XYZ file of C-alpha atoms in Angstrom:
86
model
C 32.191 -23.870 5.219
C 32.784 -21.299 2.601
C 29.296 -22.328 1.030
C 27.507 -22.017 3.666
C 28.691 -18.478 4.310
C 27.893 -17.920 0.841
C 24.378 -19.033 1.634
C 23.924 -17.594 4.251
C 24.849 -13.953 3.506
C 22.460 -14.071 0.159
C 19.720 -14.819 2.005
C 20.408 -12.121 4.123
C 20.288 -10.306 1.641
C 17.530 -11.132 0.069
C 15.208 -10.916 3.684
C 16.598 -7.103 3.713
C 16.249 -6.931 0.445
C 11.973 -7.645 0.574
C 11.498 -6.404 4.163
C 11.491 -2.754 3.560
C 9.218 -2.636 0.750
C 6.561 -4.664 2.503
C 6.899 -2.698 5.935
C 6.575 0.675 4.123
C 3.360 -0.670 2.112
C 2.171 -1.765 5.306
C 3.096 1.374 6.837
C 0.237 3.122 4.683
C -2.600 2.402 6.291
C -2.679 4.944 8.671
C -4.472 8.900 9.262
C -2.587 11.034 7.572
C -1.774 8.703 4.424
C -5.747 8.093 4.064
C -5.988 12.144 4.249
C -3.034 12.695 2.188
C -4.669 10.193 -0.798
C -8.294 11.691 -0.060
C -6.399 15.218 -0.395
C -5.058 13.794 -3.787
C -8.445 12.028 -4.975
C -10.169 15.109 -4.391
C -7.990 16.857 -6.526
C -9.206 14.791 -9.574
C -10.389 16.123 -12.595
C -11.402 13.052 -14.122
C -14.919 12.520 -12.559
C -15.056 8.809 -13.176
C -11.815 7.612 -12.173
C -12.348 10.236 -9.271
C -15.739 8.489 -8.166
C -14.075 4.901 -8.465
C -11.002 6.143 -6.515
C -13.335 7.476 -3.642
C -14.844 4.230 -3.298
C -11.818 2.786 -2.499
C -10.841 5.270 -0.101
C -13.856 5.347 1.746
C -13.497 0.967 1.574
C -9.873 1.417 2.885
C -11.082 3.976 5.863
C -13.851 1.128 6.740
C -10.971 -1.517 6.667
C -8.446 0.658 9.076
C -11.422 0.921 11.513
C -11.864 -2.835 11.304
C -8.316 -3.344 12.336
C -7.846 -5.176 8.574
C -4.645 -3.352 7.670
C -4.084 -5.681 4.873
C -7.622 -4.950 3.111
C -6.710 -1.117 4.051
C -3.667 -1.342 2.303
C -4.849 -3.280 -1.070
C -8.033 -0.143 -1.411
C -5.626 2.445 -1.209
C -3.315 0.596 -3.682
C -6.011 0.466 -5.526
C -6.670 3.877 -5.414
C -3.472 5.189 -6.172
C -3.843 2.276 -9.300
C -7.391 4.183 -10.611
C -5.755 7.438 -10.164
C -2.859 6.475 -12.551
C -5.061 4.534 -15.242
C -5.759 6.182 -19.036
């Protein structure tokens, strides 16, 4: 009995543990985070990365129409990703 208790409260754990972090990437694809990472790309010095990143802005605005939250989510990841690189 003691083992299963054991079991049980490390895996519920682990469920709160991963639940957060995917609701609040999930949780991007909205409005004002596609306007607050356009606010942010625009900012850009570095034309290049700048041009790639507004690709994927404009590709993650297209998804969020679509109703693909998932493909939303990835292009703004993806953006924040090319905004980061050297």
């Amino acid at each position: 009995m003691h083992m299963l208790r054991s079991i049980l409260i490390a895996a519920i754990f682990a469920a709160a543990g991963t639940m957060p972090a995917y609701a609040a990437s999930m949780a991007k694809c909205d409005d004002a985070s596609i306007t607050a990472l356009q606010t942010k790309v625009d900012a850009m010095a570095d034309q290049t990365k700048k041009t790639a990143a507004t690709k994927q802005v404009a590709m993650a605005k297209d998804a969020m129409k679509a109703h693909k939250i998932k493909t939303c989510v990835t292009h703004m990841e993806n953006a924040e990703k090319g905004m980061s690189k050297m």
